[in-house]
Every structure is written in structure tokens, then in C-alpha cells.
mmCIF file of C-alpha atoms in Angstrom:
data_model
loop_
_atom_site.group_PDB
_atom_site.id
_atom_site.type_symbol
_atom_site.label_atom_id
_atom_site.label_comp_id
_atom_site.label_asym_id
_atom_site.label_seq_id
_atom_site.Cartn_x
_atom_site.Cartn_y
_atom_site.Cartn_z
ATOM 1 C CA MET A 30 -165.172 80.759 127.151
ATOM 2 C CA ARG A 31 -162.083 79.004 127.055
ATOM 3 C CA LYS A 32 -161.039 76.582 124.657
ATOM 4 C CA ILE A 33 -159.751 73.342 124.196
ATOM 5 C CA VAL A 34 -155.837 72.713 124.960
ATOM 6 C CA SER A 35 -154.682 69.436 123.799
ATOM 7 C CA PHE A 36 -153.249 66.416 124.385
ATOM 8 C CA LEU A 37 -150.711 64.609 121.776
ATOM 9 C CA ILE A 38 -151.670 61.360 119.540
ATOM 10 C CA ALA A 39 -148.905 59.439 118.325
ATOM 11 C CA ALA A 40 -148.789 58.248 114.541
ATOM 12 C CA GLY A 41 -146.583 55.805 114.421
ATOM 13 C CA ILE A 42 -142.623 54.978 114.130
ATOM 14 C CA GLY A 43 -141.353 58.023 111.995
ATOM 15 C CA ALA A 44 -144.282 59.763 111.955
ATOM 16 C CA GLY A 45 -146.092 62.750 113.773
ATOM 17 C CA VAL A 46 -147.758 63.041 116.256
ATOM 18 C CA VAL A 47 -150.925 64.969 117.230
ATOM 19 C CA LEU A 48 -152.756 66.213 120.754
ATOM 20 C CA TYR A 49 -155.236 65.134 122.978
ATOM 21 C CA ASN A 50 -158.039 67.352 124.430
ATOM 22 C CA ASP A 51 -157.161 68.776 127.863
ATOM 23 C CA LYS A 52 -160.394 70.646 127.374
ATOM 24 C CA ASP A 53 -161.321 73.244 130.093
ATOM 25 C CA PHE A 54 -164.958 72.045 129.240
ATOM 26 C CA LYS A 55 -166.106 73.207 133.071
ATOM 27 C CA SER A 56 -165.748 76.605 132.132
ATOM 28 C CA VAL A 57 -168.546 75.812 128.899
ATOM 29 C CA LEU A 58 -170.733 73.866 131.465
ATOM 30 C CA SER A 59 -170.763 77.140 133.522
ATOM 31 C CA GLU A 60 -171.841 78.926 130.811
ATOM 32 C CA LEU A 61 -174.412 76.402 130.294
ATOM 33 C CA GLY A 62 -175.518 76.315 133.890
ATOM 34 C CA LEU A 63 -174.749 72.736 134.333
ATOM 35 C CA LYS A 64 -172.785 70.640 136.493
ATOM 36 C CA ASP A 65 -169.464 69.633 135.325
ATOM 37 C CA LEU A 66 -168.786 65.700 134.065
ATOM 38 C CA PHE A 67 -168.072 64.594 137.715
ATOM 39 C CA GLY A 68 -171.479 65.519 139.134
ATOM 40 C CA GLN A 69 -170.159 68.404 141.038
ATOM 41 C CA SER A 70 -170.824 72.505 140.450
ATOM 42 C CA THR A 71 -168.831 74.229 138.336
ATOM 43 C CA ALA A 72 -167.935 76.781 141.521
ATOM 44 C CA ALA A 73 -165.986 73.276 143.113
ATOM 45 C CA SER A 74 -164.029 72.381 140.248
ATOM 46 C CA SER A 75 -162.621 76.070 139.372
ATOM 47 C CA GLY A 76 -159.471 75.303 141.467
ATOM 48 C CA ALA A 77 -157.663 73.040 138.511
ATOM 49 C CA ARG A 78 -158.446 75.642 135.986
ATOM 50 C CA PRO A 79 -155.349 77.406 134.483
ATOM 51 C CA SER A 80 -154.962 80.858 135.432
ATOM 52 C CA GLY A 81 -152.783 83.890 134.172
ATOM 53 C CA PRO A 82 -149.735 82.903 131.651
ATOM 54 C CA ASP A 83 -151.029 79.221 131.709
ATOM 55 C CA ALA A 84 -154.557 80.098 130.627
ATOM 56 C CA GLN A 85 -153.183 82.757 128.018
ATOM 57 C CA LEU A 86 -150.726 79.680 126.741
ATOM 58 C CA SER A 87 -153.304 76.822 126.818
ATOM 59 C CA GLU A 88 -155.994 79.266 124.656
ATOM 60 C CA LYS A 89 -152.643 80.447 122.350
ATOM 61 C CA MET A 90 -151.964 76.871 121.829
ATOM 62 C CA GLN A 91 -155.429 75.210 120.759
ATOM 63 C CA ALA A 92 -155.220 76.886 117.261
ATOM 64 C CA PHE A 93 -152.052 74.946 116.544
ATOM 65 C CA VAL A 94 -153.794 71.564 118.344
ATOM 66 C CA ASN A 95 -156.473 71.991 116.083
ATOM 67 C CA CYS A 96 -154.434 72.176 112.929
ATOM 68 C CA ASN A 97 -152.384 69.588 114.277
ATOM 69 C CA ASN A 98 -155.274 66.856 115.152
ATOM 70 C CA ARG A 99 -156.772 67.639 111.689
ATOM 71 C CA VAL A 100 -155.360 69.239 108.967
ATOM 72 C CA ASN A 101 -151.701 68.110 109.130
ATOM 73 C CA ARG A 102 -152.483 64.690 109.960
ATOM 74 C CA ALA A 103 -154.885 64.855 106.588
ATOM 75 C CA PHE A 104 -152.400 66.144 104.316
ATOM 76 C CA ARG A 105 -149.812 63.770 105.728
ATOM 77 C CA ASN A 106 -152.019 60.806 105.085
ATOM 78 C CA ASN A 107 -153.495 61.907 101.916
ATOM 79 C CA PHE A 108 -149.934 62.523 100.310
ATOM 80 C CA GLU A 109 -148.937 59.180 101.275
ATOM 81 C CA SER A 110 -151.973 57.701 99.060
ATOM 82 C CA TYR A 111 -151.133 60.647 96.344
ATOM 83 C CA ALA A 112 -147.610 59.333 96.302
ATOM 84 C CA LYS A 113 -148.418 55.715 95.731
ATOM 85 C CA LEU A 114 -151.133 56.415 92.827
ATOM 86 C CA TYR A 115 -148.392 59.294 91.077
ATOM 87 C CA GLU A 116 -145.501 56.252 91.455
ATOM 88 C CA ALA A 117 -148.095 54.155 89.750
ATOM 89 C CA ARG A 118 -149.383 56.913 87.125
ATOM 90 C CA ASP A 119 -146.077 58.152 85.974
ATOM 91 C CA GLY A 120 -144.568 54.263 85.626
ATOM 92 C CA GLY A 121 -146.879 54.039 82.868
ATOM 93 C CA ASN A 122 -150.172 52.499 84.691
ATOM 94 C CA VAL A 123 -152.865 54.460 83.361
ATOM 95 C CA GLU A 124 -155.750 52.043 83.190
ATOM 96 C CA ASP A 125 -157.439 51.252 86.617
ATOM 97 C CA THR A 126 -155.535 47.764 87.305
ATOM 98 C CA PRO A 127 -156.165 45.960 90.924
ATOM 99 C CA PHE A 128 -152.994 47.297 91.675
ATOM 100 C CA VAL A 129 -153.449 50.905 91.247
ATOM 101 C CA SER A 130 -157.230 50.557 92.712
ATOM 102 C CA MET A 131 -155.462 49.080 95.939
ATOM 103 C CA ASN A 132 -153.516 52.029 96.193
ATOM 104 C CA HIS A 133 -155.964 54.317 95.421
ATOM 105 C CA PHE A 134 -156.143 58.038 95.834
ATOM 106 C CA SER A 135 -159.326 60.112 96.463
ATOM 107 C CA SER A 136 -157.946 63.613 96.857
ATOM 108 C CA PHE A 137 -156.276 66.191 99.432
ATOM 109 C CA LYS A 138 -159.918 67.108 101.631
ATOM 110 C CA VAL A 139 -159.277 67.091 105.388
ATOM 111 C CA GLU A 140 -162.933 65.481 105.607
ATOM 112 C CA VAL A 141 -164.667 63.732 102.470
ATOM 113 C CA TYR A 142 -167.446 66.505 102.808
ATOM 114 C CA GLU A 143 -165.200 69.503 102.926
ATOM 115 C CA GLN A 144 -166.448 71.345 100.096
ATOM 116 C CA ASN A 145 -163.981 74.420 99.242
ATOM 117 C CA ASN A 146 -160.943 74.220 102.078
ATOM 118 C CA GLU A 147 -162.454 75.449 104.566
ATOM 119 C CA MET A 148 -161.136 73.207 106.885
ATOM 120 C CA SER A 149 -157.500 73.921 105.354
ATOM 121 C CA LYS A 150 -158.430 77.970 105.486
ATOM 122 C CA GLN A 151 -159.924 78.107 109.043
ATOM 123 C CA CYS A 152 -156.674 75.922 110.146
ATOM 124 C CA ALA A 153 -154.469 79.250 108.718
ATOM 125 C CA ASP A 154 -156.731 81.864 109.825
ATOM 126 C CA GLU A 155 -156.965 80.722 113.328
ATOM 127 C CA LEU A 156 -153.341 80.108 113.462
ATOM 128 C CA ASP A 157 -153.054 84.042 112.332
ATOM 129 C CA LYS A 158 -155.349 85.109 115.618
ATOM 130 C CA ALA A 159 -152.887 82.760 117.282
ATOM 131 C CA VAL A 160 -149.868 84.440 116.684
ATOM 132 C CA ALA A 161 -150.983 87.728 117.368
ATOM 133 C CA ALA A 162 -152.425 86.544 120.864
ATOM 134 C CA GLN A 163 -150.570 86.792 123.704
ATOM 135 C CA PRO A 164 -148.467 85.309 125.263
ATOM 136 C CA VAL A 165 -145.592 86.116 122.841
ATOM 137 C CA ASP A 166 -143.790 83.341 121.764
ATOM 138 C CA ALA A 167 -141.115 83.176 119.522
ATOM 139 C CA ASP A 168 -140.474 79.905 118.228
ATOM 140 C CA LEU A 169 -144.201 78.636 117.996
ATOM 141 C CA ASP A 170 -145.266 82.178 116.215
ATOM 142 C CA ARG A 171 -142.689 81.615 113.720
ATOM 143 C CA VAL A 172 -143.584 78.108 112.560
ATOM 144 C CA GLY A 173 -147.090 79.383 113.048
ATOM 145 C CA ARG A 174 -147.041 82.032 110.655
ATOM 146 C CA SER A 175 -145.025 79.629 108.207
ATOM 147 C CA TYR A 176 -147.242 76.660 108.474
ATOM 148 C CA ALA A 177 -150.422 79.066 107.618
ATOM 149 C CA SER A 178 -148.302 80.518 104.843
ATOM 150 C CA THR A 179 -147.316 77.448 103.358
ATOM 151 C CA LEU A 180 -150.989 75.952 103.826
ATOM 152 C CA ARG A 181 -152.175 78.726 102.088
ATOM 153 C CA THR A 182 -149.781 78.684 98.964
ATOM 154 C CA LEU A 183 -150.279 74.453 98.945
ATOM 155 C CA LEU A 184 -154.422 74.718 98.458
ATOM 156 C CA PRO A 185 -154.452 75.577 94.743
ATOM 157 C CA VAL A 186 -152.112 73.301 93.920
ATOM 158 C CA VAL A 187 -153.936 70.127 95.407
ATOM 159 C CA ASN A 188 -156.943 71.347 94.130
ATOM 160 C CA ASP A 189 -155.702 71.105 90.535
ATOM 161 C CA ILE A 190 -154.284 67.546 91.654
ATOM 162 C CA ASP A 191 -157.795 66.390 92.759
ATOM 163 C CA ARG A 192 -159.195 67.416 89.585
ATOM 164 C CA TYR A 193 -156.815 65.868 87.241
ATOM 165 C CA TYR A 194 -156.893 62.635 88.976
ATOM 166 C CA ALA A 195 -160.448 62.572 89.601
ATOM 167 C CA GLN A 196 -160.792 63.178 85.997
ATOM 168 C CA LYS A 197 -158.216 61.011 84.596
ATOM 169 C CA ASN A 198 -156.814 63.688 82.859
ATOM 170 C CA TYR A 199 -153.479 61.383 82.708
ATOM 171 C CA ARG A 200 -155.025 59.457 79.991
ATOM 172 C CA ASP A 201 -154.858 62.261 77.753
ATOM 173 C CA ASP A 202 -151.829 63.792 78.024
ATOM 174 C CA ALA A 203 -149.336 60.693 78.942
ATOM 175 C CA MET A 204 -148.803 62.418 82.576
ATOM 176 C CA LYS A 205 -147.793 65.528 81.519
ATOM 177 C CA GLN A 206 -149.718 67.951 83.745
ATOM 178 C CA GLY A 207 -149.140 65.558 86.635
ATOM 179 C CA ARG A 208 -145.332 65.716 86.572
ATOM 180 C CA ALA A 209 -145.842 69.334 86.611
ATOM 181 C CA LEU A 210 -148.246 69.531 89.316
ATOM 182 C CA ASP A 211 -146.133 67.018 91.301
ATOM 183 C CA ALA A 212 -143.004 69.131 91.150
ATOM 184 C CA LYS A 213 -145.271 72.448 92.588
ATOM 185 C CA LEU A 214 -146.831 69.872 95.542
ATOM 186 C CA ARG A 215 -143.886 67.983 96.853
ATOM 187 C CA PRO A 216 -141.457 71.236 97.895
ATOM 188 C CA LEU A 217 -144.836 72.373 99.735
ATOM 189 C CA MET A 218 -145.229 69.231 101.315
ATOM 190 C CA THR A 219 -142.223 68.935 102.539
ATOM 191 C CA LYS A 220 -142.306 72.368 103.896
ATOM 192 C CA LEU A 221 -145.977 71.698 105.425
ATOM 193 C CA ALA A 222 -143.958 68.279 106.942
ATOM 194 C CA ALA A 223 -140.914 69.893 108.263
ATOM 195 C CA ASP A 224 -143.347 72.548 110.133
ATOM 196 C CA GLY A 225 -145.794 70.051 111.318
ATOM 197 C CA ASP A 226 -142.960 68.209 112.819
ATOM 198 C CA GLU A 227 -142.212 71.406 114.460
ATOM 199 C CA ILE A 228 -145.019 72.368 115.781
ATOM 200 C CA ASN A 229 -145.286 68.678 117.381
ATOM 201 C CA ARG A 230 -142.089 69.058 119.130
ATOM 202 C CA LEU A 231 -142.969 73.084 120.310
ATOM 203 C CA LEU A 232 -146.476 71.720 121.932
ATOM 204 C CA THR A 233 -145.003 68.617 123.604
ATOM 205 C CA GLU A 234 -142.552 70.585 125.334
ATOM 206 C CA ARG A 235 -144.853 73.262 126.415
ATOM 207 C CA THR A 236 -147.856 71.080 127.728
ATOM 208 C CA ALA A 237 -145.758 68.344 129.338
ATOM 209 C CA GLY A 238 -145.325 71.643 132.231
ATOM 210 C CA LEU A 239 -148.825 73.334 131.774
ATOM 211 C CA ARG A 240 -150.250 69.513 132.369
ATOM 212 C CA ASP A 241 -148.442 68.743 135.628
ATOM 213 C CA ARG A 242 -148.987 71.806 136.688
ATOM 214 C CA GLU A 243 -152.714 71.940 136.442
ATOM 215 C CA LEU A 244 -152.502 68.385 137.585
ATOM 216 C CA VAL A 245 -150.906 69.715 140.705
ATOM 217 C CA ALA A 246 -153.305 72.371 141.428
ATOM 218 C CA HIS A 247 -156.322 70.250 140.637
ATOM 219 C CA GLU A 248 -155.148 68.038 143.873
ATOM 220 C CA LYS A 249 -154.875 70.593 145.900
ATOM 221 C CA ALA A 250 -158.332 72.030 145.281
ATOM 222 C CA ARG A 251 -160.067 68.745 144.818
ATOM 223 C CA GLY A 252 -157.943 65.501 145.670
ATOM 224 C CA ARG A 253 -157.393 63.213 143.665
ATOM 225 C CA ASP A 254 -160.816 62.593 142.340
ATOM 226 C CA ALA A 255 -162.369 60.633 139.107
ATOM 227 C CA ASP A 256 -161.491 63.778 137.591
ATOM 228 C CA TRP A 257 -157.742 63.949 138.982
ATOM 229 C CA HIS A 258 -156.913 60.355 137.411
ATOM 230 C CA LEU A 259 -158.532 60.671 134.248
ATOM 231 C CA GLN A 260 -155.895 63.522 133.827
ATOM 232 C CA ASN A 261 -152.800 61.693 135.601
ATOM 233 C CA THR A 262 -153.536 58.695 133.459
ATOM 234 C CA MET A 263 -154.039 60.581 130.312
ATOM 235 C CA ILE A 264 -150.220 62.565 131.202
ATOM 236 C CA VAL A 265 -148.777 58.684 131.525
ATOM 237 C CA ALA A 266 -150.450 57.436 128.709
ATOM 238 C CA ARG A 267 -149.250 60.114 126.340
ATOM 239 C CA ARG A 268 -145.362 60.078 127.958
ATOM 240 C CA ALA A 269 -145.424 56.453 127.537
ATOM 241 C CA ILE A 270 -145.903 56.625 123.885
ATOM 242 C CA GLU A 271 -143.526 59.380 123.842
ATOM 243 C CA ASP A 272 -140.736 57.593 125.868
ATOM 244 C CA ILE A 273 -141.327 54.318 123.442
ATOM 245 C CA GLU A 274 -141.419 56.717 120.153
ATOM 246 C CA LYS A 275 -137.611 58.238 121.802
ATOM 247 C CA SER A 276 -136.451 54.940 122.712
ATOM 248 C CA ALA A 277 -137.591 53.800 119.183
ATOM 249 C CA THR A 278 -135.729 56.382 117.213
ATOM 250 C CA GLY A 279 -133.136 54.693 115.188
ATOM 251 C CA LYS A 280 -133.173 51.513 117.550
ATOM 252 C CA GLN A 281 -135.515 49.231 119.013
ATOM 253 C CA PRO A 282 -136.250 50.179 122.687
ATOM 254 C CA THR A 283 -134.501 48.210 125.251
ATOM 255 C CA LEU A 284 -136.587 45.362 127.018
ATOM 256 C CA ALA A 285 -135.733 47.387 130.452
ATOM 257 C CA GLU A 286 -137.141 51.066 128.892
ATOM 258 C CA VAL A 287 -140.446 49.047 128.021
ATOM 259 C CA LYS A 288 -140.668 47.964 131.288
ATOM 260 C CA ALA A 289 -140.254 51.028 133.224
ATOM 261 C CA ILE A 290 -142.887 52.592 130.736
ATOM 262 C CA GLU A 291 -145.237 49.701 131.503
ATOM 263 C CA ALA A 292 -144.375 50.156 135.447
ATOM 264 C CA LYS A 293 -145.903 53.489 135.586
ATOM 265 C CA LEU A 294 -148.820 53.239 133.241
ATOM 266 C CA ASP A 295 -150.134 50.118 134.607
ATOM 267 C CA ALA A 296 -150.008 51.915 137.713
ATOM 268 C CA ALA A 297 -152.005 54.755 136.655
ATOM 269 C CA TYR A 298 -154.477 52.634 134.926
ATOM 270 C CA THR A 299 -155.342 50.782 138.372
ATOM 271 C CA ALA A 300 -155.474 53.508 140.335
ATOM 272 C CA GLY A 301 -157.944 54.804 138.006
ATOM 273 C CA VAL A 302 -159.719 51.384 138.617
ATOM 274 C CA GLU A 303 -159.564 51.391 141.914
ATOM 275 C CA TYR A 304 -160.863 54.428 142.607
ATOM 276 C CA ALA A 305 -164.091 54.005 140.143
ATOM 277 C CA LYS A 306 -164.990 50.991 141.970
ATOM 278 C CA ALA A 307 -164.769 52.343 145.055
ATOM 279 C CA ASN A 308 -166.847 55.284 144.157
ATOM 280 C CA PRO A 309 -169.671 54.649 141.674
ATOM 281 C CA PRO A 310 -171.458 57.176 140.079
ATOM 282 C CA ALA A 311 -174.740 58.695 141.900
ATOM 283 C CA ASP A 312 -176.358 59.141 138.617
ATOM 284 C CA PRO A 313 -175.379 55.976 136.126
ATOM 285 C CA ALA A 314 -176.740 58.480 133.620
ATOM 286 C CA ARG A 315 -173.561 61.360 134.032
ATOM 287 C CA LYS A 316 -170.606 59.049 134.583
ATOM 288 C CA PRO A 317 -167.220 60.561 134.560
ATOM 289 C CA ILE A 318 -165.253 60.264 131.066
ATOM 290 C CA TRP A 319 -163.432 57.547 132.542
ATOM 291 C CA PHE A 320 -165.653 54.975 132.672
ATOM 292 C CA PHE A 321 -166.223 55.842 129.181
ATOM 293 C CA VAL A 322 -162.016 55.675 128.132
ATOM 294 C CA GLU A 323 -161.576 53.072 130.969
ATOM 295 C CA ALA A 324 -161.130 50.112 127.742
ATOM 296 C CA ASP A 325 -159.419 51.953 125.800
ATOM 297 C CA VAL A 326 -156.812 52.276 128.625
ATOM 298 C CA SER A 327 -156.856 48.990 129.336
ATOM 299 C CA ARG A 328 -156.289 48.265 125.708
ATOM 300 C CA LEU A 329 -153.098 50.284 125.965
ATOM 301 C CA VAL A 330 -151.667 48.664 128.937
ATOM 302 C CA THR A 331 -152.152 45.286 126.892
ATOM 303 C CA ALA A 332 -150.541 46.768 124.029
ATOM 304 C CA VAL A 333 -147.564 48.008 125.804
ATOM 305 C CA LYS A 334 -147.503 44.448 127.904
ATOM 306 C CA GLU A 335 -147.409 43.007 124.459
ATOM 307 C CA VAL A 336 -144.080 44.944 123.398
ATOM 308 C CA ARG A 337 -142.529 43.711 126.174
ATOM 309 C CA ARG A 338 -143.331 40.220 125.839
ATOM 310 C CA THR A 339 -142.068 40.261 122.401
ATOM 311 C CA LEU A 340 -138.974 41.758 123.414
ATOM 312 C CA GLU A 341 -138.640 39.349 126.024
ATOM 313 C CA THR A 342 -139.100 36.336 123.428
ATOM 314 C CA ASP A 343 -138.200 37.476 120.053
ATOM 315 C CA PRO A 344 -136.474 40.536 120.300
ATOM 316 C CA ALA A 345 -135.072 40.384 116.555
ATOM 317 C CA SER A 346 -138.521 39.660 114.976
ATOM 318 C CA ALA A 347 -140.232 42.179 113.208
ATOM 319 C CA LYS A 348 -143.226 41.914 115.494
ATOM 320 C CA ALA A 349 -141.620 44.376 117.301
ATOM 321 C CA ILE A 350 -141.569 47.196 115.298
ATOM 322 C CA SER A 351 -145.045 46.102 114.678
ATOM 323 C CA ASP A 352 -145.960 46.246 118.581
ATOM 324 C CA ILE A 353 -144.629 49.121 118.890
ATOM 325 C CA ASN A 354 -147.061 50.588 116.305
ATOM 326 C CA ALA A 355 -150.157 48.656 118.046
ATOM 327 C CA ALA A 356 -149.771 50.784 120.826
ATOM 328 C CA PHE A 357 -149.434 54.010 118.935
ATOM 329 C CA SER A 358 -152.630 53.068 117.431
ATOM 330 C CA SER A 359 -154.232 52.118 120.928
ATOM 331 C CA TYR A 360 -153.240 55.717 122.185
ATOM 332 C CA ASN A 361 -154.773 56.791 119.405
ATOM 333 C CA SER A 362 -158.626 55.248 120.056
ATOM 334 C CA LEU A 363 -158.155 56.538 123.191
ATOM 335 C CA VAL A 364 -157.371 60.086 122.717
ATOM 336 C CA ARG A 365 -159.973 59.968 120.162
ATOM 337 C CA ASN A 366 -162.591 58.932 122.081
ATOM 338 C CA TYR A 367 -161.265 60.758 125.053
ATOM 339 C CA ASN A 368 -161.680 63.952 123.078
ATOM 340 C CA LEU A 369 -165.587 62.830 121.624
ATOM 341 C CA ARG A 370 -166.455 62.431 125.654
ATOM 342 C CA ALA A 371 -164.445 65.601 126.724
ATOM 343 C CA ASN A 372 -166.355 67.651 123.840
ATOM 344 C CA LEU A 373 -170.163 66.082 123.654
ATOM 345 C CA GLY A 374 -170.258 66.391 127.899
ATOM 346 C CA GLY A 375 -169.236 62.776 128.745
#
């Protein structure tokens, strides 16, 4: 059974990115004896599956995608909340005042129901397996080993931090242990974040060509069907966000850049909508994924248009960056819905 290979979720200006699940779910459905999500037999849909080196690379990357989407983002977000709380506590604010409560840090858990760092440990274990798997990818393997090692070193530190703040021990020692734990935490988080950024960059590079080849193979095998329009739109959406992120690095994206991004995204969305209208699902109970994510794509198109409109009317305003981050948020919502539908089978 082939595992998921993913697209990237964007986290906002200055933040890391994550991946969307370009899942080879047809191989899973085939083993279950079901039809694929587009009402066709799995045999008819097999032409677009990755094969040879692409299949190996897709499977290898899955561990990196899983860690990136779940663990890396969680640690970044948790550290941001922790840093605000640490600053408040270290400034002598040891009471639960409204200011401190507003910046409340709960824990470094990946999910609230995590009991024993099982998600982080699974991430590190899966990275070890991926690094050992073919094909050899020197850069990806190197950063995978580093990320797994740093993560394992980090876990006992964040566990101590979680207990320290949960038990409010800073009220007993005037933040003495809190400062010591913080000194251990920050270099590890810096290393983890740097490795996470490198994983993001490498995955972006490798998945771009892979997805293009899969889309071409799909069109040859099945034409521009619902699956093709879905994947094409997801690819274009991802590149729209990447292009906005690149153009916004160190400067505001130009109106011309955003217009070009908008045109490509709107064209892909319009083509998908027109295909869906002309080809309604034979069984309303088994709609293609497109019908579930179409509204999310529409919201992303609208968000990108809002970026363009602000650049046309008030390019110097802070609203431009706010609109860009709103576009990132819209993309993330699209990705999460896509991932949910792909994993649940539509």
C-alpha cells in the first residue's frame, strides 16, 4: 500500500510551510475492493500513479511530510505561546493577571490528548526509516537525521517545562528553574526550526517536479477528468502561495506579480467549476473530492483578489500584509479539507 505524499500548507509571512496530501488513495481503495473517488474502477485510474523512482521518492518523502505537517508546526506554535509566557513570568509577573492569561501557554504537546510524546516519537522513528529507504537523497537524509536527533533531545526538556508551568513552580523559585530550562530550550528550538525550514525547502523542490509528471501521466491515461482538475487546481493553488511568499520576502509583492498569480489561479478554478457543472456525479452519495473543496478554492481566489485590490488602492497600508496572511489562511483551510477528504475517501 502506498502512503500519502503531500502538497505544502503555508503558515504566513515569515513562517514555515507544510504539505498537502497528494495521496495515492487509489492503491488503498484497490486493496479494499472499492471504486476510486471519481466513480471509476481502480484499474481505470492506475495510469497516473507514480512508478519507479518517483514512487520510491513519494513514499520516502511521506515521513518528512507527516512530521512537517503535524510536529514541526505544533512545536513552532507552542514555542511562540511559550515565549510570550516566559517573557511575562521572567519579568516578575508570576500571578495569573489578564495579560498573562491572554498569552496563556498550555504545553508543548503536539495534540492536547497526547500522553507520552507519542506523536513526536513516531515522527522521529519514521524519519529514521525514511532516511534508510531508497532512493538515497543526501540533503534530505542529512536533515532528516538531524531533525530526528534534535527532536529526541528536545522532548525531555519540553516535558520538564510543561510540568514546571503546569505546577506553577515559578512561584516557589522566582523563575530560577524556568530560566535554566529556557537556556536549554532555545538552542534546541533554533536548530529544530532551521532543520524544519530546510525540510520545507527540499520537499517543495522535490514535490514540484513529481506532481507535474504525475499530472501529465494522468492526462495521458484518463484525460482531463475530475481528478485531473482537482490535482491541477491544488498544484496551481500551492504555487500561487509560493509565488506570493517569494515576492513578499523582504518586500511587498508588486501589483503585476499578484495579477499574474490571480490569473493562473482563477483560470484553474474556473476550469474545475465548468467541468464539474458539465459532469455531475452519477451517484450523489459518492461525489468527487472537487465538490467538497470547491468552496475552499473559491475563498482562496477571493483572498488573492483582495491582495490585488489592496495593492491597487492602498499599497502602502498594513492591510496588504494582512490580506496576504489571509490568503495563506485560506490556502491552509483548503489543504486541511482536501487532506480530510482524501484520507476519508471523499
